[in-house]
Coordinates of N, CA and C in Angstrom, one line a residue:
X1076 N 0.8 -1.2 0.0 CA 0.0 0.0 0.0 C 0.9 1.2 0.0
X1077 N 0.9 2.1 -0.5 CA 1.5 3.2 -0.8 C 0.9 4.3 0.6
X1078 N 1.6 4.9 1.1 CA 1.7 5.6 2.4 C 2.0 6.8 2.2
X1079 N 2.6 7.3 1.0 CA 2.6 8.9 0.5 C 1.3 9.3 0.7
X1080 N 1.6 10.3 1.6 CA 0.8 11.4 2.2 C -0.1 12.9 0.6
X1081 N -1.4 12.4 -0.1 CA -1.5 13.4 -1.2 C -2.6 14.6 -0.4
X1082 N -2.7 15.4 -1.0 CA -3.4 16.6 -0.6 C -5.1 16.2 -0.6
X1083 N -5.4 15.6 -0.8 CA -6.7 14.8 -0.5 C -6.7 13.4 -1.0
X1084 N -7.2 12.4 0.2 CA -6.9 11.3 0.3 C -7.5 10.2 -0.6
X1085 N -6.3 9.9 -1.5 CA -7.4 9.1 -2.4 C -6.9 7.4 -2.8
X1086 N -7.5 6.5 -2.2 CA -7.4 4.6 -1.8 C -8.2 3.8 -2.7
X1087 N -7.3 3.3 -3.0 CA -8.4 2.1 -3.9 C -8.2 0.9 -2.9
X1088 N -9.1 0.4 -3.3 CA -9.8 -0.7 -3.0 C -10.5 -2.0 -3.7
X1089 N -10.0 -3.2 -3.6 CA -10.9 -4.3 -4.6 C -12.1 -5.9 -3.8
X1090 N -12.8 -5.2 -4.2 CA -13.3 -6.3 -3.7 C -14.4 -7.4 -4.9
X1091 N -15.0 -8.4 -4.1 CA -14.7 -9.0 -5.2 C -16.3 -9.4 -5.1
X1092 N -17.0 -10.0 -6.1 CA -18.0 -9.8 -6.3 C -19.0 -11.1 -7.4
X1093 N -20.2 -11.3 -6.9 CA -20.3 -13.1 -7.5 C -19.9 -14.2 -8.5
X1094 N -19.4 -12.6 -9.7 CA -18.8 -13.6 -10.7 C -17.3 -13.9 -10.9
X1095 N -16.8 -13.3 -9.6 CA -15.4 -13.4 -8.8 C -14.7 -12.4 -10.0
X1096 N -15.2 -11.2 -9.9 CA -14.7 -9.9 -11.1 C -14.1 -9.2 -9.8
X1097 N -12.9 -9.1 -10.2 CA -12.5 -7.3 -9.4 C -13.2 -6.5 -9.4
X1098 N -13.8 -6.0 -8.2 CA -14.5 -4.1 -8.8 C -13.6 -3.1 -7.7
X1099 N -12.9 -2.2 -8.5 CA -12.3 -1.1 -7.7 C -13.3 -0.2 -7.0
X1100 N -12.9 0.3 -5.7 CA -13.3 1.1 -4.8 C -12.5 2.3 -4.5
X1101 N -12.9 3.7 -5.0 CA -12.2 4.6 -4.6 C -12.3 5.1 -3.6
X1102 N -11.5 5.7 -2.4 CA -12.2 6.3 -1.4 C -11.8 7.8 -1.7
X1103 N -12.7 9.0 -1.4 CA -11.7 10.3 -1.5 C -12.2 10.9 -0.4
X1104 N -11.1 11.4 0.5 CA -11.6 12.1 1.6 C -11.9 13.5 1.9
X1105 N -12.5 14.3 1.6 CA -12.4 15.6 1.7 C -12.8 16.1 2.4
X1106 N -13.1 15.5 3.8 CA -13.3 16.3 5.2 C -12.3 17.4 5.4
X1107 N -11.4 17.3 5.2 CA -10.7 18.7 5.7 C -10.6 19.7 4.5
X1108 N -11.4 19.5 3.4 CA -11.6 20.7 2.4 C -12.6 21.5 2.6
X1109 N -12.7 22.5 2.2 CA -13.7 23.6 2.0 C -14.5 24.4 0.6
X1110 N -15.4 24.2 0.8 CA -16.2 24.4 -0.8 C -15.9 25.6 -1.4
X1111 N -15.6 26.0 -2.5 CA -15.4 25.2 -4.0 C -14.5 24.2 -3.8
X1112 N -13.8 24.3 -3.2 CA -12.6 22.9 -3.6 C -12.8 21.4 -3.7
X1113 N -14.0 21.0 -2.5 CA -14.9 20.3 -2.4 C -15.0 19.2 -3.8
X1114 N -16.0 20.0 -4.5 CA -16.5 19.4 -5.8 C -15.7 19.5 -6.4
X1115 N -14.5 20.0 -6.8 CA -13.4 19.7 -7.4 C -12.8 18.8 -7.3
X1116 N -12.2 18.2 -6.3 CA -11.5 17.2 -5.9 C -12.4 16.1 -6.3
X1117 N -13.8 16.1 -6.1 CA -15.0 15.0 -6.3 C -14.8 15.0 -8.1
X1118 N -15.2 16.1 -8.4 CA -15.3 16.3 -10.1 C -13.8 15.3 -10.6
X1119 N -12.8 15.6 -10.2 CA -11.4 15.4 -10.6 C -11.7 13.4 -10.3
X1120 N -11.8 13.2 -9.4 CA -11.6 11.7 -9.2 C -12.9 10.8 -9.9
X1121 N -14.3 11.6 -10.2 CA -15.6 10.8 -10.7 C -14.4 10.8 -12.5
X1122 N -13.7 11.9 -12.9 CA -13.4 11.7 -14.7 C -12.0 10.9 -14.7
X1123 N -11.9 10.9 -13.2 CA -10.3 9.7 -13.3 C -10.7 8.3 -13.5
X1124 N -12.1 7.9 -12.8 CA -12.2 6.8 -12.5 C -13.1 6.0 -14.0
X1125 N -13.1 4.4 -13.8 CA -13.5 4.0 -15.2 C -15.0 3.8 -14.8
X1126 N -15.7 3.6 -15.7 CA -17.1 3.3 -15.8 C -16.9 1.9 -15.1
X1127 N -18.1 2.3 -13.8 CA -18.5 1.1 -13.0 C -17.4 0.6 -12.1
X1128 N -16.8 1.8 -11.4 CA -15.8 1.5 -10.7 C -16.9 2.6 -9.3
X1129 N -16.5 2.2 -8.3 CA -17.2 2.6 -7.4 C -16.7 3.8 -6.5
X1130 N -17.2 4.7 -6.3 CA -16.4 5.9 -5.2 C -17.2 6.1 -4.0
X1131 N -16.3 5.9 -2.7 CA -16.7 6.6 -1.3 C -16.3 7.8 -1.8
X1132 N -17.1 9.2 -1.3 CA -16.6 10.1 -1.0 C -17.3 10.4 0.7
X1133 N -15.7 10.9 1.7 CA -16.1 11.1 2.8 C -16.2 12.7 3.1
X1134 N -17.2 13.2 3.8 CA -17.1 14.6 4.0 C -17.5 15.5 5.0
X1135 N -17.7 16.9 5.2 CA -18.0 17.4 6.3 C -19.0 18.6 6.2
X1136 N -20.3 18.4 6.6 CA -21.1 19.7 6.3 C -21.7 19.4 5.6
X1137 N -23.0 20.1 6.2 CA -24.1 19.8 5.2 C -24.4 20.9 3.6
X1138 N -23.7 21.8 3.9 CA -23.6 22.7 2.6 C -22.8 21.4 1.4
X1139 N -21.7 20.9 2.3 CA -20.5 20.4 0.9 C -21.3 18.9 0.5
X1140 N -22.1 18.7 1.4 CA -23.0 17.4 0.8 C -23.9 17.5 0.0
X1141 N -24.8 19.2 0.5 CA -25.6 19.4 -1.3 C -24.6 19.6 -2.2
X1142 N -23.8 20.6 -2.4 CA -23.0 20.8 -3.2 C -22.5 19.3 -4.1
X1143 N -22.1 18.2 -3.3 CA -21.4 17.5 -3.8 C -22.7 16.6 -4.9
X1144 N -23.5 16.4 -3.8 CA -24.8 15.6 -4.8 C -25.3 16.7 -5.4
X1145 N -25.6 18.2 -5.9 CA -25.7 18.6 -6.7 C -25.2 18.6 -8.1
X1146 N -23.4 18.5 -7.8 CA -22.7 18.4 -8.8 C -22.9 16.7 -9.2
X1147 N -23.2 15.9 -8.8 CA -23.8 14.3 -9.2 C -24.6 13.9 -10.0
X1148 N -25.7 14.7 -9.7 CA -27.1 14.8 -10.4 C -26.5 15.7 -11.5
X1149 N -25.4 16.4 -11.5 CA -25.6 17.3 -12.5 C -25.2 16.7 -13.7
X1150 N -23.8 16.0 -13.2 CA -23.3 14.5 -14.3 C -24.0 13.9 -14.5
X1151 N -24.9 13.0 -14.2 CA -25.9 11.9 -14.2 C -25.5 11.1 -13.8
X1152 N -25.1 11.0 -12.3 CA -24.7 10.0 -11.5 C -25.7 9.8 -10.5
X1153 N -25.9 8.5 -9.8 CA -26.8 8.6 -8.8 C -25.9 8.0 -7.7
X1154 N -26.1 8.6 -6.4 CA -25.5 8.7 -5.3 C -26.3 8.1 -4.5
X1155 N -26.6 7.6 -3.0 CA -26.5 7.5 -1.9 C -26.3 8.2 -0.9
X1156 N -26.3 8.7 0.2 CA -25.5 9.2 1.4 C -26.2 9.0 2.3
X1157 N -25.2 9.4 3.4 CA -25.4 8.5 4.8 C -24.6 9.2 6.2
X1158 N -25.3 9.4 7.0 CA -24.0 9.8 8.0 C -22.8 9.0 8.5
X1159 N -21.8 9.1 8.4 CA -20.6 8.2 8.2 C -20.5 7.7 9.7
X1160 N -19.8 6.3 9.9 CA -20.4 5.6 11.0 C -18.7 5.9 11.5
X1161 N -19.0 5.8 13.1 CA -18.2 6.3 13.8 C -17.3 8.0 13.4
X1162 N -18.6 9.0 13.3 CA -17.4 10.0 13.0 C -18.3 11.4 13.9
X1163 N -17.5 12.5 13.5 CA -17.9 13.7 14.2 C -19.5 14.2 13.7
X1164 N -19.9 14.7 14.6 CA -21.6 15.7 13.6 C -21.1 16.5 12.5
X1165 N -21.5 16.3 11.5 CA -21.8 16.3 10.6 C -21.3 16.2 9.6
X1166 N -20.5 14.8 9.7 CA -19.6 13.7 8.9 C -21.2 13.1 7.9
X1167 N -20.3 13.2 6.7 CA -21.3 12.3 5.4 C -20.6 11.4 5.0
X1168 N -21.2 10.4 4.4 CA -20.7 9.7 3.5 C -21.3 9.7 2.2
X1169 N -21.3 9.4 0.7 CA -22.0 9.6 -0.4 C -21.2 8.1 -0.9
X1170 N -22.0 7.6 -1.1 CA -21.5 6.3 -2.4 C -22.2 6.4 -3.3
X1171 N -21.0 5.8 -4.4 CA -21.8 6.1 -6.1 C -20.6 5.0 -6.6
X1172 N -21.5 4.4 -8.3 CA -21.2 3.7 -9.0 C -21.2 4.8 -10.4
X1173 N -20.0 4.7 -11.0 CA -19.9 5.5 -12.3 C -20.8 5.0 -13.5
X1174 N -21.5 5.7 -13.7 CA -22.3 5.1 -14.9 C -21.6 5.9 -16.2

């Protein structure tokens, strides 16, 4: 696992699934950003990743959670979210599959 420290946290992940296919799992963290940057970092990692590769995005505030599912809906992505388990008030989580 790679342990270089990048300016927003970004993990893959594979897990495996009934027809024993890899599917990558991105995680991107952007609890410690502040909006606009927010969707940026989101926007940047949804055009990195391949069709049908999956993204956590973790975050803070309920402004940067519309914002973030705003800009989702705006792509035509459909999201999820959730309050993130074990975390501070007003920790999100959003999961999405790239269509």
């Amino acid at each position: 696992m790679n342990t270089l420290t990048k300016p927003h946290s970004t993990r893959k992940y594979n897990h495996r699934i009934k027809e024993n296919i890899l599917m990558s799992t991105q995680i991107i963290d952007i609890t410690n950003k502040i909006c606009p940057m927010t969707t940026v970092y989101v926007r940047l990692a949804l055009d990195r990743a391949a069709s049908g590769e999956r993204l956590v995005v973790f975050l803070k505030g309920e402004e940067t959670r519309r914002n973030v599912l705003t800009l989702l809906e705006t792509l035509g992505q459909t999201a999820e979210w959730s309050v993130a388990d074990d975390a501070a008030e007003g920790d999100y989580r959003i999961s999405l599959c790239k269509s």
